[in-house]
mmCIF file of C-alpha atoms in Angstrom:
data_model
loop_
_atom_site.group_PDB
_atom_site.id
_atom_site.type_symbol
_atom_site.label_atom_id
_atom_site.label_comp_id
_atom_site.label_asym_id
_atom_site.label_seq_id
_atom_site.Cartn_x
_atom_site.Cartn_y
_atom_site.Cartn_z
ATOM 1 C CA UNK A 1 -3.273 -53.302 38.931
ATOM 2 C CA UNK A 2 -0.729 -50.640 40.605
ATOM 3 C CA UNK A 3 1.587 -50.999 37.226
ATOM 4 C CA UNK A 4 -1.554 -49.457 35.028
ATOM 5 C CA UNK A 5 -2.163 -46.839 38.063
ATOM 6 C CA UNK A 6 1.498 -45.703 37.084
ATOM 7 C CA UNK A 7 1.123 -46.078 33.979
ATOM 8 C CA UNK A 8 -2.233 -43.335 34.714
ATOM 9 C CA UNK A 9 -0.058 -41.309 36.936
ATOM 10 C CA UNK A 10 2.521 -40.573 34.535
ATOM 11 C CA UNK A 11 0.602 -39.587 31.602
ATOM 12 C CA UNK A 12 -1.583 -37.211 33.397
ATOM 13 C CA UNK A 13 1.532 -35.574 34.453
ATOM 14 C CA UNK A 14 2.960 -35.236 31.414
ATOM 15 C CA UNK A 15 -0.651 -34.216 29.648
ATOM 16 C CA UNK A 16 -0.763 -31.696 32.157
ATOM 17 C CA UNK A 17 2.709 -29.969 31.989
ATOM 18 C CA UNK A 18 2.361 -30.372 28.491
ATOM 19 C CA UNK A 19 -0.312 -27.692 28.780
ATOM 20 C CA UNK A 20 0.859 -25.638 30.835
ATOM 21 C CA UNK A 21 3.913 -25.313 28.724
ATOM 22 C CA UNK A 22 1.979 -24.816 25.433
ATOM 23 C CA UNK A 23 1.980 -21.332 24.758
ATOM 24 C CA UNK A 24 -1.451 -19.027 24.825
ATOM 25 C CA UNK A 25 -2.476 -15.817 22.825
ATOM 26 C CA UNK A 26 0.218 -13.872 20.635
ATOM 27 C CA UNK A 27 3.311 -14.753 20.138
ATOM 28 C CA UNK A 28 5.708 -13.090 17.760
ATOM 29 C CA UNK A 29 8.877 -14.642 16.855
ATOM 30 C CA UNK A 30 11.402 -12.495 14.715
ATOM 31 C CA UNK A 31 13.247 -15.131 11.600
ATOM 32 C CA UNK A 32 16.330 -12.415 10.242
ATOM 33 C CA UNK A 33 17.798 -14.677 8.691
ATOM 34 C CA UNK A 34 14.332 -15.612 6.747
ATOM 35 C CA UNK A 35 13.413 -11.739 6.841
ATOM 36 C CA UNK A 36 10.432 -12.553 8.209
ATOM 37 C CA UNK A 37 8.427 -12.099 11.501
ATOM 38 C CA UNK A 38 5.844 -15.312 12.664
ATOM 39 C CA UNK A 39 2.478 -14.578 14.461
ATOM 40 C CA UNK A 40 1.072 -17.691 16.667
ATOM 41 C CA UNK A 41 -1.301 -17.846 18.426
ATOM 42 C CA UNK A 42 -1.466 -20.143 20.610
ATOM 43 C CA UNK A 43 1.309 -22.159 19.195
ATOM 44 C CA UNK A 44 0.117 -21.730 15.634
ATOM 45 C CA UNK A 45 0.962 -20.217 12.852
ATOM 46 C CA UNK A 46 -1.213 -16.543 12.173
ATOM 47 C CA UNK A 47 0.368 -15.100 9.544
ATOM 48 C CA UNK A 48 3.810 -12.832 8.753
ATOM 49 C CA UNK A 49 5.352 -10.541 8.410
ATOM 50 C CA UNK A 50 7.488 -10.648 5.249
ATOM 51 C CA UNK A 51 9.780 -8.272 4.293
ATOM 52 C CA UNK A 52 11.978 -10.206 1.887
ATOM 53 C CA UNK A 53 13.929 -8.776 -0.963
ATOM 54 C CA UNK A 54 11.824 -9.890 -4.349
ATOM 55 C CA UNK A 55 8.688 -8.293 -3.311
ATOM 56 C CA UNK A 56 8.085 -4.538 -3.127
ATOM 57 C CA UNK A 57 7.092 -4.230 0.182
ATOM 58 C CA UNK A 58 6.625 -5.623 3.122
ATOM 59 C CA UNK A 59 3.324 -7.677 3.590
ATOM 60 C CA UNK A 60 1.939 -10.332 6.088
ATOM 61 C CA UNK A 61 1.394 -13.751 4.401
ATOM 62 C CA UNK A 62 0.035 -15.908 4.822
ATOM 63 C CA UNK A 63 -3.128 -15.391 7.088
ATOM 64 C CA UNK A 64 -5.374 -18.313 8.703
ATOM 65 C CA UNK A 65 -8.895 -18.210 9.953
ATOM 66 C CA UNK A 66 -8.600 -19.587 13.474
ATOM 67 C CA UNK A 67 -9.226 -23.126 12.741
ATOM 68 C CA UNK A 68 -6.343 -22.535 10.508
ATOM 69 C CA UNK A 69 -7.998 -22.553 7.487
ATOM 70 C CA UNK A 70 -5.814 -20.284 4.737
ATOM 71 C CA UNK A 71 -7.570 -17.426 3.659
ATOM 72 C CA UNK A 72 -5.102 -15.169 0.903
ATOM 73 C CA UNK A 73 -3.893 -16.832 -2.941
ATOM 74 C CA UNK A 74 -0.951 -18.677 -2.846
ATOM 75 C CA UNK A 75 0.848 -17.026 -6.285
ATOM 76 C CA UNK A 76 3.227 -15.390 -6.351
ATOM 77 C CA UNK A 77 4.738 -16.956 -3.398
ATOM 78 C CA UNK A 78 3.618 -19.923 -3.186
ATOM 79 C CA UNK A 79 1.188 -21.501 -6.632
ATOM 80 C CA UNK A 80 -1.435 -23.209 -5.788
ATOM 81 C CA UNK A 81 -3.694 -26.025 -8.324
ATOM 82 C CA UNK A 82 -6.088 -22.944 -10.450
ATOM 83 C CA UNK A 83 -5.639 -20.166 -8.647
ATOM 84 C CA UNK A 84 -5.274 -17.380 -10.885
ATOM 85 C CA UNK A 85 -2.020 -15.773 -11.442
ATOM 86 C CA UNK A 86 -2.891 -12.286 -12.498
ATOM 87 C CA UNK A 87 -1.586 -9.211 -11.409
ATOM 88 C CA UNK A 88 2.031 -10.411 -8.997
ATOM 89 C CA UNK A 89 1.505 -7.541 -7.275
ATOM 90 C CA UNK A 90 -0.785 -8.585 -5.002
ATOM 91 C CA UNK A 91 0.364 -10.695 -2.020
ATOM 92 C CA UNK A 92 -1.333 -11.251 1.309
ATOM 93 C CA UNK A 93 -2.009 -7.749 2.848
ATOM 94 C CA UNK A 94 0.000 -4.697 2.164
ATOM 95 C CA UNK A 95 -0.270 -0.269 2.582
ATOM 96 C CA UNK A 96 0.755 1.406 -0.203
ATOM 97 C CA UNK A 97 -0.581 3.351 -2.548
ATOM 98 C CA UNK A 98 -0.381 4.338 -6.566
ATOM 99 C CA UNK A 99 0.998 8.425 -6.963
ATOM 100 C CA UNK A 100 3.123 9.374 -4.067
ATOM 101 C CA UNK A 101 5.149 12.443 -6.071
ATOM 102 C CA UNK A 102 4.149 10.475 -9.645
ATOM 103 C CA UNK A 103 5.339 7.306 -8.597
ATOM 104 C CA UNK A 104 3.294 4.496 -8.742
ATOM 105 C CA UNK A 105 4.646 2.239 -5.344
ATOM 106 C CA UNK A 106 1.354 -0.348 -6.190
ATOM 107 C CA UNK A 107 1.850 -1.946 -9.313
ATOM 108 C CA UNK A 108 5.342 -2.328 -8.205
ATOM 109 C CA UNK A 109 6.748 -6.176 -9.135
ATOM 110 C CA UNK A 110 9.522 -8.216 -10.600
ATOM 111 C CA UNK A 111 7.812 -8.037 -14.036
ATOM 112 C CA UNK A 112 8.332 -4.568 -14.406
ATOM 113 C CA UNK A 113 11.024 -4.310 -16.891
ATOM 114 C CA UNK A 114 14.221 -2.383 -15.575
ATOM 115 C CA UNK A 115 14.261 0.526 -18.107
ATOM 116 C CA UNK A 116 10.624 1.297 -16.172
ATOM 117 C CA UNK A 117 11.214 1.401 -12.784
ATOM 118 C CA UNK A 118 11.989 5.045 -12.602
ATOM 119 C CA UNK A 119 8.064 5.290 -12.894
ATOM 120 C CA UNK A 120 7.565 3.023 -9.199
ATOM 121 C CA UNK A 121 8.806 3.217 -5.851
ATOM 122 C CA UNK A 122 9.195 0.160 -3.299
ATOM 123 C CA UNK A 123 8.595 0.062 0.647
ATOM 124 C CA UNK A 124 12.209 -1.269 2.589
ATOM 125 C CA UNK A 125 11.998 -2.692 5.702
ATOM 126 C CA UNK A 126 14.541 -1.109 8.031
ATOM 127 C CA UNK A 127 14.194 -2.632 11.645
ATOM 128 C CA UNK A 128 11.993 -3.801 14.370
ATOM 129 C CA UNK A 129 11.321 -1.012 16.674
ATOM 130 C CA UNK A 130 9.479 -2.891 19.757
ATOM 131 C CA UNK A 131 7.648 -6.049 20.537
ATOM 132 C CA UNK A 132 5.719 -6.719 22.936
ATOM 133 C CA UNK A 133 2.358 -8.252 24.410
ATOM 134 C CA UNK A 134 0.657 -8.982 20.890
ATOM 135 C CA UNK A 135 2.166 -5.974 19.453
ATOM 136 C CA UNK A 136 4.431 -5.359 15.962
ATOM 137 C CA UNK A 137 6.179 -1.875 15.163
ATOM 138 C CA UNK A 138 8.349 -1.992 12.850
ATOM 139 C CA UNK A 139 10.040 0.335 10.914
ATOM 140 C CA UNK A 140 10.183 1.307 6.797
ATOM 141 C CA UNK A 141 11.290 3.615 4.036
ATOM 142 C CA UNK A 142 9.238 4.536 0.827
ATOM 143 C CA UNK A 143 12.007 5.010 -2.117
ATOM 144 C CA UNK A 144 11.807 6.050 -5.034
ATOM 145 C CA UNK A 145 14.372 3.671 -7.725
ATOM 146 C CA UNK A 146 17.828 4.765 -6.720
ATOM 147 C CA UNK A 147 17.078 4.460 -2.920
ATOM 148 C CA UNK A 148 15.993 7.598 -2.293
ATOM 149 C CA UNK A 149 13.449 7.834 0.300
ATOM 150 C CA UNK A 150 10.787 9.891 0.351
ATOM 151 C CA UNK A 151 9.317 8.860 3.446
ATOM 152 C CA UNK A 152 9.779 6.844 6.729
ATOM 153 C CA UNK A 153 7.147 4.195 8.571
ATOM 154 C CA UNK A 154 6.174 3.350 11.178
ATOM 155 C CA UNK A 155 3.503 0.834 11.288
ATOM 156 C CA UNK A 156 2.666 -0.638 14.471
ATOM 157 C CA UNK A 157 0.380 -4.228 14.627
ATOM 158 C CA UNK A 158 -1.995 -5.793 16.981
ATOM 159 C CA UNK A 159 -2.575 -9.090 16.491
ATOM 160 C CA UNK A 160 -5.655 -10.401 18.783
ATOM 161 C CA UNK A 161 -8.303 -13.039 18.758
ATOM 162 C CA UNK A 162 -10.615 -15.393 20.782
ATOM 163 C CA UNK A 163 -12.755 -18.430 19.645
ATOM 164 C CA UNK A 164 -13.889 -17.835 16.270
ATOM 165 C CA UNK A 165 -11.959 -14.471 15.877
ATOM 166 C CA UNK A 166 -9.350 -13.223 14.798
ATOM 167 C CA UNK A 167 -8.186 -9.938 14.346
ATOM 168 C CA UNK A 168 -5.143 -6.841 12.994
ATOM 169 C CA UNK A 169 -5.055 -3.744 13.689
ATOM 170 C CA UNK A 170 -2.696 -2.374 11.541
ATOM 171 C CA UNK A 171 -1.269 2.275 12.676
ATOM 172 C CA UNK A 172 -0.019 2.987 9.611
ATOM 173 C CA UNK A 173 2.417 6.811 10.648
ATOM 174 C CA UNK A 174 3.845 8.668 7.273
ATOM 175 C CA UNK A 175 6.306 11.016 7.680
ATOM 176 C CA UNK A 176 8.338 13.140 4.641
ATOM 177 C CA UNK A 177 11.789 13.766 4.874
ATOM 178 C CA UNK A 178 13.278 16.609 3.320
ATOM 179 C CA UNK A 179 10.763 16.674 -0.297
ATOM 180 C CA UNK A 180 7.777 17.703 0.250
ATOM 181 C CA UNK A 181 5.682 14.262 -0.447
ATOM 182 C CA UNK A 182 1.714 14.585 -2.197
ATOM 183 C CA UNK A 183 -0.829 11.680 -2.859
ATOM 184 C CA UNK A 184 -2.724 12.555 -5.500
ATOM 185 C CA UNK A 185 -6.252 10.484 -6.102
ATOM 186 C CA UNK A 186 -5.562 7.785 -7.438
ATOM 187 C CA UNK A 187 -7.590 4.124 -7.627
ATOM 188 C CA UNK A 188 -4.290 2.244 -6.457
ATOM 189 C CA UNK A 189 -4.552 1.732 -2.678
ATOM 190 C CA UNK A 190 -5.048 1.860 -0.403
ATOM 191 C CA UNK A 191 -4.932 -1.335 2.435
ATOM 192 C CA UNK A 192 -5.409 -4.786 0.417
ATOM 193 C CA UNK A 193 -5.781 -8.597 0.521
ATOM 194 C CA UNK A 194 -5.490 -10.780 -2.439
ATOM 195 C CA UNK A 195 -7.747 -13.199 -1.637
ATOM 196 C CA UNK A 196 -7.986 -17.488 -1.820
ATOM 197 C CA UNK A 197 -10.167 -18.331 -4.387
ATOM 198 C CA UNK A 198 -13.172 -19.487 -2.246
ATOM 199 C CA UNK A 199 -13.543 -15.220 -1.362
ATOM 200 C CA UNK A 200 -13.316 -14.633 -5.605
ATOM 201 C CA UNK A 201 -17.039 -14.059 -6.942
ATOM 202 C CA UNK A 202 -18.488 -16.428 -10.113
ATOM 203 C CA UNK A 203 -18.299 -15.648 -13.123
ATOM 204 C CA UNK A 204 -19.046 -16.589 -17.017
ATOM 205 C CA UNK A 205 -17.298 -13.305 -18.289
ATOM 206 C CA UNK A 206 -13.801 -13.543 -20.210
ATOM 207 C CA UNK A 207 -11.233 -11.744 -18.483
ATOM 208 C CA UNK A 208 -7.618 -10.680 -19.331
ATOM 209 C CA UNK A 209 -4.833 -11.104 -16.965
ATOM 210 C CA UNK A 210 -0.753 -10.710 -16.614
ATOM 211 C CA UNK A 211 0.662 -13.837 -16.315
ATOM 212 C CA UNK A 212 3.620 -14.833 -14.753
ATOM 213 C CA UNK A 213 6.188 -13.748 -17.373
ATOM 214 C CA UNK A 214 3.705 -10.415 -17.499
ATOM 215 C CA UNK A 215 1.973 -11.231 -20.828
ATOM 216 C CA UNK A 216 -1.757 -10.485 -21.071
ATOM 217 C CA UNK A 217 -3.605 -13.675 -21.031
ATOM 218 C CA UNK A 218 -7.246 -14.120 -21.811
ATOM 219 C CA UNK A 219 -9.360 -16.037 -19.493
ATOM 220 C CA UNK A 220 -12.716 -17.003 -21.670
ATOM 221 C CA UNK A 221 -13.673 -19.670 -18.631
ATOM 222 C CA UNK A 222 -12.861 -20.045 -15.525
ATOM 223 C CA UNK A 223 -14.021 -23.248 -12.927
ATOM 224 C CA UNK A 224 -16.004 -21.981 -10.633
ATOM 225 C CA UNK A 225 -16.148 -24.520 -8.103
ATOM 226 C CA UNK A 226 -15.789 -23.607 -4.506
ATOM 227 C CA UNK A 227 -16.291 -19.604 -5.801
ATOM 228 C CA UNK A 228 -18.742 -18.175 -3.570
ATOM 229 C CA UNK A 229 -17.370 -15.207 -2.605
ATOM 230 C CA UNK A 230 -20.112 -11.924 -1.308
ATOM 231 C CA UNK A 231 -19.372 -8.562 -1.036
ATOM 232 C CA UNK A 232 -20.918 -6.402 1.201
ATOM 233 C CA UNK A 233 -20.527 -2.961 3.129
ATOM 234 C CA UNK A 234 -21.778 -1.316 5.829
ATOM 235 C CA UNK A 235 -24.313 -0.126 4.239
ATOM 236 C CA UNK A 236 -25.786 -2.709 2.994
ATOM 237 C CA UNK A 237 -25.182 -2.677 -1.252
ATOM 238 C CA UNK A 238 -23.956 -6.488 -2.001
ATOM 239 C CA UNK A 239 -21.434 -7.862 -4.738
ATOM 240 C CA UNK A 240 -20.066 -5.380 -8.061
ATOM 241 C CA UNK A 241 -22.562 -2.574 -6.366
ATOM 242 C CA UNK A 242 -19.930 -1.896 -3.108
ATOM 243 C CA UNK A 243 -16.966 -1.450 -5.667
ATOM 244 C CA UNK A 244 -16.471 2.845 -5.645
ATOM 245 C CA UNK A 245 -19.294 3.588 -2.652
ATOM 246 C CA UNK A 246 -17.996 5.161 0.322
ATOM 247 C CA UNK A 247 -18.727 2.832 3.549
ATOM 248 C CA UNK A 248 -17.187 2.592 7.219
ATOM 249 C CA UNK A 249 -16.701 -1.371 6.569
ATOM 250 C CA UNK A 250 -17.201 -3.854 3.870
ATOM 251 C CA UNK A 251 -16.918 -7.669 4.203
ATOM 252 C CA UNK A 252 -16.419 -10.798 2.483
ATOM 253 C CA UNK A 253 -17.987 -14.217 2.635
ATOM 254 C CA UNK A 254 -17.539 -17.610 1.557
ATOM 255 C CA UNK A 255 -17.666 -21.154 2.426
ATOM 256 C CA UNK A 256 -14.388 -22.118 1.585
ATOM 257 C CA UNK A 257 -13.961 -26.707 2.740
ATOM 258 C CA UNK A 258 -17.113 -26.549 4.842
ATOM 259 C CA UNK A 259 -16.012 -23.288 6.507
ATOM 260 C CA UNK A 260 -18.306 -20.069 6.940
ATOM 261 C CA UNK A 261 -15.499 -17.028 6.373
ATOM 262 C CA UNK A 262 -15.688 -13.312 6.705
ATOM 263 C CA UNK A 263 -12.698 -10.502 6.324
ATOM 264 C CA UNK A 264 -13.863 -7.545 6.448
ATOM 265 C CA UNK A 265 -11.919 -4.263 6.723
ATOM 266 C CA UNK A 266 -12.945 -1.314 8.953
ATOM 267 C CA UNK A 267 -12.842 2.315 8.619
ATOM 268 C CA UNK A 268 -11.481 4.959 11.151
ATOM 269 C CA UNK A 269 -13.391 8.218 11.771
ATOM 270 C CA UNK A 270 -9.603 9.842 11.849
ATOM 271 C CA UNK A 271 -8.438 8.736 8.574
ATOM 272 C CA UNK A 272 -7.955 10.858 5.572
ATOM 273 C CA UNK A 273 -10.190 10.423 3.288
ATOM 274 C CA UNK A 274 -12.502 9.231 5.848
ATOM 275 C CA UNK A 275 -15.159 6.594 4.737
ATOM 276 C CA UNK A 276 -12.563 5.443 2.149
ATOM 277 C CA UNK A 277 -13.828 4.173 -1.293
ATOM 278 C CA UNK A 278 -14.541 0.316 -2.105
ATOM 279 C CA UNK A 279 -11.639 -0.810 -4.188
ATOM 280 C CA UNK A 280 -12.751 -4.643 -4.318
ATOM 281 C CA UNK A 281 -12.586 -6.812 -7.161
ATOM 282 C CA UNK A 282 -14.689 -10.204 -7.546
ATOM 283 C CA UNK A 283 -11.122 -11.867 -8.903
ATOM 284 C CA UNK A 284 -10.085 -11.665 -5.679
ATOM 285 C CA UNK A 285 -8.935 -7.819 -4.344
ATOM 286 C CA UNK A 286 -9.951 -6.800 -1.511
ATOM 287 C CA UNK A 287 -9.024 -3.017 -0.967
ATOM 288 C CA UNK A 288 -10.419 -0.130 0.786
ATOM 289 C CA UNK A 289 -8.961 3.588 -0.246
ATOM 290 C CA UNK A 290 -8.990 6.911 1.532
ATOM 291 C CA UNK A 291 -7.036 8.436 -0.888
ATOM 292 C CA UNK A 292 -9.285 7.741 -4.181
ATOM 293 C CA UNK A 293 -11.412 9.578 -5.065
ATOM 294 C CA UNK A 294 -12.967 11.477 -8.433
ATOM 295 C CA UNK A 295 -10.973 8.450 -9.571
ATOM 296 C CA UNK A 296 -13.943 6.219 -8.056
ATOM 297 C CA UNK A 297 -16.478 8.934 -8.637
ATOM 298 C CA UNK A 298 -15.614 11.888 -12.157
ATOM 299 C CA UNK A 299 -18.217 14.370 -10.059
ATOM 300 C CA UNK A 300 -16.018 14.064 -6.299
ATOM 301 C CA UNK A 301 -13.732 16.717 -5.119
ATOM 302 C CA UNK A 302 -10.052 15.557 -6.154
ATOM 303 C CA UNK A 303 -8.006 14.614 -3.798
ATOM 304 C CA UNK A 304 -4.661 15.399 -2.551
ATOM 305 C CA UNK A 305 -2.523 14.559 0.374
ATOM 306 C CA UNK A 306 0.216 16.757 0.560
ATOM 307 C CA UNK A 307 3.216 16.548 3.477
ATOM 308 C CA UNK A 308 6.024 19.348 4.138
ATOM 309 C CA UNK A 309 9.224 18.302 5.096
ATOM 310 C CA UNK A 310 9.117 16.753 8.804
ATOM 311 C CA UNK A 311 5.132 16.398 8.865
ATOM 312 C CA UNK A 312 2.897 12.870 9.532
ATOM 313 C CA UNK A 313 -0.595 11.669 8.630
ATOM 314 C CA UNK A 314 -1.440 8.526 10.238
ATOM 315 C CA UNK A 315 -3.876 5.928 9.355
ATOM 316 C CA UNK A 316 -6.065 3.176 11.646
ATOM 317 C CA UNK A 317 -7.376 -0.050 9.392
ATOM 318 C CA UNK A 318 -8.730 -2.742 11.631
ATOM 319 C CA UNK A 319 -8.876 -6.113 9.496
ATOM 320 C CA UNK A 320 -11.234 -8.663 10.918
ATOM 321 C CA UNK A 321 -11.201 -12.915 10.150
ATOM 322 C CA UNK A 322 -13.948 -14.716 11.362
ATOM 323 C CA UNK A 323 -14.701 -18.614 10.976
ATOM 324 C CA UNK A 324 -17.140 -20.589 12.288
ATOM 325 C CA UNK A 325 -20.343 -18.808 10.433
ATOM 326 C CA UNK A 326 -20.812 -15.561 8.759
ATOM 327 C CA UNK A 327 -20.410 -12.115 10.725
ATOM 328 C CA UNK A 328 -23.796 -9.924 10.793
ATOM 329 C CA UNK A 329 -24.347 -6.323 10.003
ATOM 330 C CA UNK A 330 -25.082 -5.279 13.278
ATOM 331 C CA UNK A 331 -21.169 -7.502 14.723
ATOM 332 C CA UNK A 332 -19.683 -5.728 12.414
ATOM 333 C CA UNK A 333 -21.629 -2.209 13.370
ATOM 334 C CA UNK A 334 -20.554 -3.107 17.138
ATOM 335 C CA UNK A 335 -16.837 -3.839 16.064
ATOM 336 C CA UNK A 336 -16.794 -0.566 14.118
ATOM 337 C CA UNK A 337 -18.076 1.442 16.571
ATOM 338 C CA UNK A 338 -15.384 -0.172 19.072
ATOM 339 C CA UNK A 339 -13.123 0.156 17.455
ATOM 340 C CA UNK A 340 -13.930 4.331 16.856
ATOM 341 C CA UNK A 341 -13.905 4.721 20.056
ATOM 342 C CA UNK A 342 -9.793 4.173 20.545
ATOM 343 C CA UNK A 343 -7.859 7.497 19.729
ATOM 344 C CA UNK A 344 -4.919 6.391 20.483
ATOM 345 C CA UNK A 345 -2.466 7.215 17.893
ATOM 346 C CA UNK A 346 1.514 6.058 17.367
#
């Protein structure tokens, strides 16, 4: 009996110490050798900031719910069975644009042949500026094919979570260097996530995509098993009707392996081009574009944002990942209001 009591006491003390020493909340762990920074919540991977040399911009990839379910597509980093292999520049969550001084930062990837690279731009991570409780600040450069920097970018991530919610706030400050930089109306932007297959919209229409070698491939009939994504915006529009429309927020909900998940991108009223247009596609591209106007509505005025040398512009976006049940309009409207009450800048 005494031995059993001692054993129970040892187990109790061991478990107590383990709980006391286990990490709580957000931990941010740089891994320079792997060119990434891991973001953990209570010791489990939430996402990673990747700045690998073989991708053309930094991304957050992969991204998980509070239950540990991945919401981002695997291709091209870690392809999964039965997922689409189109648009290899769609990786995790990213921020860039399709027309910056005539350069396409959005569509650049490993499939672009060398002779066409002068038409494209890249974003290169430069350094970690600061890591503090729940926040990560990094610096990057927007460069052309010769390596000349047009812009410097300071990115301030705020990671948080509670219960079924995980939240990423991204504050983006872009500063022009020695040349004037012009962002010209384009549909390819601005902040985007390429979603896991469950979040796609069911379709019977044939589609043409680029395969992993850059070759056009017609897909006549897609396997729709587990495909159930539904877009909805702050004005009550759903599915394909959200594309090109102005909205304070857009959500994308789906059930994956019995888990009801909503992902939402919230705009900020201080952003240029607010409210943003939705660049959301049924095949899994979830994007919000503050610098597209005529690209979505030919009757709208042309959008142009010009930065003279030394001038800066800041964008703020909030990404919400909710599990354990879909979000309501009321919840997202409240989150939008709370986010827009915060006027702090970089």
